[in-house]
Amino acid sequence: MSPDVRPLIAGNWKMNGTRQSLGEIKAMAEGVMGPLSDRVDALICPPATLLYVATALCTDSPLMVGAQDCHRNVSGPHTGDISAEMIADCFGTHVILGHSERRTDHGETDHIVRDKAAAAYQAELTAIICVGETEDERDSYSTLDVLRRQLRGSVPDGATADNTVIAYEPVWAIGSGVTPTAEDIDVAHSFMRSELVRRFGDEGRHMRLLYGGSVKPANAEKLMSIANVDGALVGGASLKADDFLAIYSVYEGLIAETL
Ligand code: PGA
């Protein structure tokens, strides 16, 4: 946790979920209605097909709803894409950008991610910009170089603590059941914090830095208690409300410890 930074637990459903799964979102919306919502934010990013109906389910809940990608343009001949404006039109508040699966499957470069983040700001969405090294990059000790390059290339100059969240997701930890050591996460997050403070000053100090990659109820408390880890971006374990809420609830203990 970082002092004065409000944690965020964000779920990324990826290409999972049909109307049948809406019960999980309803259960999450109800599950985050307790007093912890004064201190911790919760967000779920279902596939775009469920976005509008998911936001309708969350109107009376602090659970926010976001999307998993947007185009860099507002509209135009881009078959299959959706724009940041369309997400905002569905009452989405956030958009995940530059996830490693998009960098790999769709050839998204830092430059494209930066343009998408700028489009998100235009539509008054918060961009969750993902960075992280591959296994080969980790093995060649270039993790911090990769993070520096991706942060410089993917985060627009207009980034603030309100409109930008950074998610550190080591590619090899995503969906693998393996996480870095607490010490490695500490090093990566402290490095990102110093890079962001150098570039954005006080805004960088307050920007939320999420950890993502195999976060589960069983390891969430340990991961969320690392310095400069201000929440999680959760894939597989966000598909079930019970798991998502168990991860969110670790802050009951962690916040009590800081009081
Ligand atoms: P995972 O995915 O929690 O299933 O590892 C995380 C992510 O890709 O955001």
Coordinates of C-alpha atoms and ligand atoms in Angstrom, one line a residue:
M1 CA 0.0 0.0 0.0
S2 CA 1.1 3.6 -0.5
P3 CA 0.2 6.4 1.9
D4 CA -2.7 8.5 0.8
V5 CA -3.5 6.2 -2.2
R6 CA -6.9 4.6 -2.3
P7 CA -6.6 1.0 -3.3
L8 CA -8.4 -0.5 -6.4
I9 CA -9.3 -4.1 -7.0
A10 CA -10.1 -4.5 -10.7
G11 CA -11.3 -7.6 -12.5
N12 CA -10.6 -8.4 -16.1
W13 CA -12.9 -11.0 -17.5
K14 CA -11.0 -11.1 -20.9
M15 CA -13.0 -13.1 -23.5
N16 CA -15.2 -14.8 -20.9
G17 CA -18.8 -14.2 -19.9
T18 CA -22.2 -14.3 -21.4
R19 CA -25.6 -13.1 -20.1
Q20 CA -25.6 -16.1 -17.9
S21 CA -22.6 -14.7 -16.0
L22 CA -24.4 -11.5 -15.0
G23 CA -25.4 -13.1 -11.7
E24 CA -21.7 -12.9 -10.7
I25 CA -21.7 -9.2 -11.4
K26 CA -24.9 -8.7 -9.5
A27 CA -23.3 -10.6 -6.5
M28 CA -20.2 -8.5 -6.7
A29 CA -22.2 -5.3 -6.9
E30 CA -24.0 -6.3 -3.7
G31 CA -20.9 -7.6 -2.0
V32 CA -19.0 -4.3 -2.2
M33 CA -21.8 -2.3 -0.6
G34 CA -20.3 -2.5 2.9
P35 CA -18.2 0.1 4.8
L36 CA -15.0 -1.0 3.1
S37 CA -16.3 0.9 -0.1
D38 CA -15.5 4.1 1.7
R39 CA -11.8 3.2 1.6
V40 CA -11.3 0.8 -1.4
D41 CA -12.5 1.0 -5.0
A42 CA -13.8 -2.0 -7.0
L43 CA -14.1 -2.3 -10.7
I44 CA -15.1 -5.1 -13.1
C45 CA -14.3 -5.2 -16.8
P46 CA -16.5 -7.7 -18.6
P47 CA -16.5 -8.1 -22.4
A48 CA -17.9 -5.2 -24.3
T49 CA -21.1 -7.2 -25.1
L50 CA -22.0 -7.1 -21.4
L51 CA -20.9 -3.5 -20.7
Y52 CA -24.2 -1.7 -20.9
V53 CA -26.2 -4.3 -19.0
A54 CA -23.5 -4.6 -16.4
T55 CA -23.5 -0.9 -15.7
A56 CA -27.3 -1.0 -15.3
L57 CA -26.9 -3.7 -12.7
C58 CA -24.4 -1.5 -10.7
T59 CA -26.3 1.8 -10.6
D60 CA -27.0 1.5 -6.8
S61 CA -23.6 0.0 -6.0
P62 CA -20.1 1.4 -5.7
L63 CA -18.9 -1.3 -8.1
M64 CA -17.6 0.4 -11.2
V65 CA -17.6 -1.1 -14.7
G66 CA -15.0 -0.7 -17.4
A67 CA -13.9 -2.1 -20.7
Q68 CA -10.9 -4.0 -21.9
D69 CA -9.7 -2.0 -24.8
C70 CA -10.7 1.0 -27.0
H71 CA -9.7 2.4 -30.4
R72 CA -7.6 5.5 -30.6
N73 CA -10.2 7.3 -32.8
V74 CA -13.6 8.5 -31.7
S75 CA -15.4 6.9 -34.7
G76 CA -14.8 5.8 -38.3
P77 CA -14.0 2.8 -40.5
H78 CA -12.6 0.4 -37.9
T79 CA -14.7 -2.8 -38.1
G80 CA -15.0 -4.6 -34.8
D81 CA -13.5 -1.9 -32.7
I82 CA -15.1 0.2 -30.0
S83 CA -14.2 3.8 -29.0
A84 CA -13.6 5.3 -25.6
E85 CA -16.7 7.5 -26.3
M86 CA -18.8 4.3 -26.8
I87 CA -17.6 3.0 -23.5
A88 CA -18.5 6.2 -21.7
D89 CA -21.9 6.1 -23.5
C90 CA -22.5 2.8 -21.8
F91 CA -21.5 4.4 -18.4
G92 CA -18.2 2.6 -18.3
T93 CA -15.7 4.5 -16.2
H94 CA -12.4 2.8 -17.0
V95 CA -10.6 1.0 -19.8
I96 CA -7.8 -1.5 -19.7
L97 CA -5.1 -0.6 -22.3
G98 CA -1.9 -2.3 -23.5
H99 CA -2.6 -5.6 -21.8
S100 CA 0.1 -8.1 -22.8
E101 CA -2.5 -10.2 -24.6
R102 CA -3.3 -7.2 -26.8
R103 CA 0.3 -6.3 -27.2
T104 CA 0.9 -9.9 -28.4
D105 CA -2.3 -10.8 -30.2
H106 CA -2.8 -7.5 -31.9
G107 CA 0.7 -6.1 -32.2
E108 CA 0.0 -3.1 -30.0
T109 CA 3.0 -0.9 -29.5
D110 CA 3.7 1.6 -26.8
H111 CA 2.8 4.3 -29.3
I112 CA -0.6 2.8 -30.0
V113 CA -1.3 2.3 -26.3
R114 CA -0.4 6.0 -25.6
D115 CA -2.8 7.1 -28.3
K116 CA -5.5 4.9 -26.8
A117 CA -4.9 6.4 -23.4
A118 CA -5.2 9.9 -24.8
A119 CA -8.5 8.9 -26.4
A120 CA -9.6 7.5 -23.0
Y121 CA -8.8 10.9 -21.4
Q122 CA -10.8 12.7 -24.1
A123 CA -13.9 10.6 -23.2
E124 CA -13.2 11.2 -19.4
L125 CA -12.4 7.5 -18.8
T126 CA -9.6 6.4 -16.5
A127 CA -7.0 4.4 -18.4
I128 CA -5.5 1.3 -16.8
I129 CA -2.2 1.0 -18.6
C130 CA -0.5 -2.4 -18.4
V131 CA 3.2 -3.0 -18.4
G132 CA 5.4 -6.0 -17.7
E133 CA 8.3 -8.1 -18.9
T134 CA 8.2 -11.5 -20.6
E135 CA 10.0 -14.5 -19.2
D136 CA 13.0 -14.0 -21.5
E137 CA 13.3 -10.4 -20.5
R138 CA 13.2 -11.4 -16.8
D139 CA 15.8 -14.1 -17.4
S140 CA 18.1 -11.5 -19.0
Y141 CA 17.6 -9.2 -16.1
S142 CA 16.0 -6.5 -18.2
T143 CA 12.7 -6.1 -16.2
L144 CA 13.4 -2.5 -15.1
D145 CA 14.6 -1.5 -18.6
V146 CA 11.3 -2.9 -20.0
L147 CA 9.3 -1.1 -17.4
R148 CA 11.1 2.2 -18.1
R149 CA 10.6 1.9 -21.8
Q150 CA 6.9 0.9 -21.5
L151 CA 6.1 3.6 -19.0
R152 CA 7.8 6.3 -21.1
G153 CA 6.2 5.1 -24.3
S154 CA 2.7 4.1 -23.2
V155 CA 1.7 6.8 -20.7
P156 CA 0.7 10.2 -22.2
D157 CA 2.0 13.5 -21.0
G158 CA -1.5 14.3 -19.8
A159 CA -1.6 11.5 -17.2
T160 CA -2.8 12.4 -13.7
A161 CA -3.5 10.3 -10.6
D162 CA -7.2 10.6 -11.5
N163 CA -7.1 9.5 -15.1
T164 CA -4.4 6.9 -15.0
V165 CA -3.8 3.6 -13.2
I166 CA -0.7 1.6 -14.0
A167 CA -0.8 -2.2 -13.8
Y168 CA 2.4 -4.2 -13.5
E169 CA 1.7 -7.6 -15.0
P170 CA 4.7 -9.8 -15.6
V171 CA 3.7 -11.7 -18.7
W172 CA 5.0 -15.0 -17.3
A173 CA 2.8 -14.6 -14.2
I174 CA -0.5 -14.1 -16.1
G175 CA -2.7 -17.2 -15.9
S176 CA 0.2 -19.3 -14.8
G177 CA -0.4 -19.7 -11.1
V178 CA 3.1 -18.3 -10.5
T179 CA 3.9 -14.9 -9.0
P180 CA 7.1 -13.0 -8.6
T181 CA 8.5 -12.9 -5.1
A182 CA 7.4 -10.1 -2.8
E183 CA 10.9 -8.7 -3.1
D184 CA 10.8 -8.6 -6.9
I185 CA 7.4 -6.9 -6.9
D186 CA 8.7 -4.4 -4.3
V187 CA 11.6 -3.6 -6.6
A188 CA 9.4 -3.2 -9.7
H189 CA 6.8 -1.1 -8.0
S190 CA 9.3 1.2 -6.3
F191 CA 11.1 1.7 -9.6
M192 CA 7.8 2.5 -11.3
R193 CA 6.9 5.0 -8.5
S194 CA 10.2 6.8 -8.9
E195 CA 9.9 7.0 -12.7
L196 CA 6.3 8.4 -12.4
V197 CA 7.3 10.9 -9.7
R198 CA 10.3 12.0 -11.8
R199 CA 8.0 12.6 -14.8
F200 CA 4.7 13.7 -13.1
G201 CA 5.7 15.1 -9.7
D202 CA 3.0 14.8 -7.1
E203 CA 0.5 13.2 -9.5
G204 CA 3.0 10.4 -9.9
R205 CA 3.2 9.9 -6.2
H206 CA -0.6 9.4 -6.1
M207 CA -1.0 7.3 -9.2
R208 CA -2.3 3.8 -8.4
L209 CA 0.1 1.0 -9.1
L210 CA -1.7 -2.4 -9.4
Y211 CA -0.1 -5.7 -9.4
G212 CA -1.6 -8.3 -11.8
G213 CA -0.7 -11.9 -12.6
S214 CA -2.2 -15.0 -10.7
V215 CA -3.7 -12.9 -7.9
K216 CA -6.0 -15.3 -5.9
P217 CA -7.7 -15.1 -2.6
A218 CA -4.9 -17.2 -1.1
N219 CA -2.1 -14.8 -2.0
A220 CA -3.9 -11.5 -2.1
E221 CA -3.2 -10.4 1.4
K222 CA 0.6 -10.9 1.0
L223 CA 0.7 -9.2 -2.4
M224 CA -1.5 -6.2 -1.4
S225 CA 0.6 -5.5 1.7
I226 CA 3.8 -4.8 -0.4
A227 CA 4.9 -1.2 -0.5
N228 CA 3.6 0.7 -3.6
V229 CA 1.1 -2.0 -4.5
D230 CA -2.2 -0.1 -4.5
G231 CA -4.5 -2.9 -5.6
A232 CA -4.7 -5.7 -8.1
L233 CA -5.7 -6.4 -11.7
V234 CA -7.3 -9.9 -11.4
G235 CA -8.0 -12.2 -14.3
G236 CA -9.2 -15.7 -13.6
A237 CA -10.1 -15.1 -10.0
S238 CA -12.4 -12.3 -11.0
L239 CA -14.8 -14.5 -12.8
K240 CA -16.5 -15.7 -9.6
A241 CA -18.0 -13.2 -7.2
D242 CA -16.8 -15.2 -4.2
D243 CA -13.2 -15.1 -5.2
F244 CA -13.3 -11.4 -6.3
L245 CA -14.9 -10.4 -3.1
A246 CA -12.4 -12.4 -1.0
I247 CA -9.6 -10.5 -2.7
Y248 CA -11.3 -7.2 -2.2
S249 CA -11.9 -8.0 1.5
V250 CA -8.3 -8.5 2.3
Y251 CA -8.2 -4.8 2.8
E252 CA -10.4 -5.1 5.9
G253 CA -7.4 -6.5 7.7
L254 CA -4.8 -4.4 5.9
I255 CA -6.5 -1.1 6.5
A256 CA -7.2 -2.0 10.2
E257 CA -3.5 -2.5 10.6
T258 CA -2.7 1.0 9.4
L259 CA -5.2 2.7 11.7
Ligands
PGA1 P1 -4.7 -13.8 -14.1 O1 -4.7 -12.6 -15.2 O2 -5.2 -13.2 -12.8 O3 -5.6 -14.8 -14.6 O4 -3.3 -14.2 -14.0 C1 -4.4 -11.3 -14.9 C2 -4.5 -10.4 -16.1 O5 -4.2 -10.8 -17.2 O6 -5.0 -9.2 -16.0

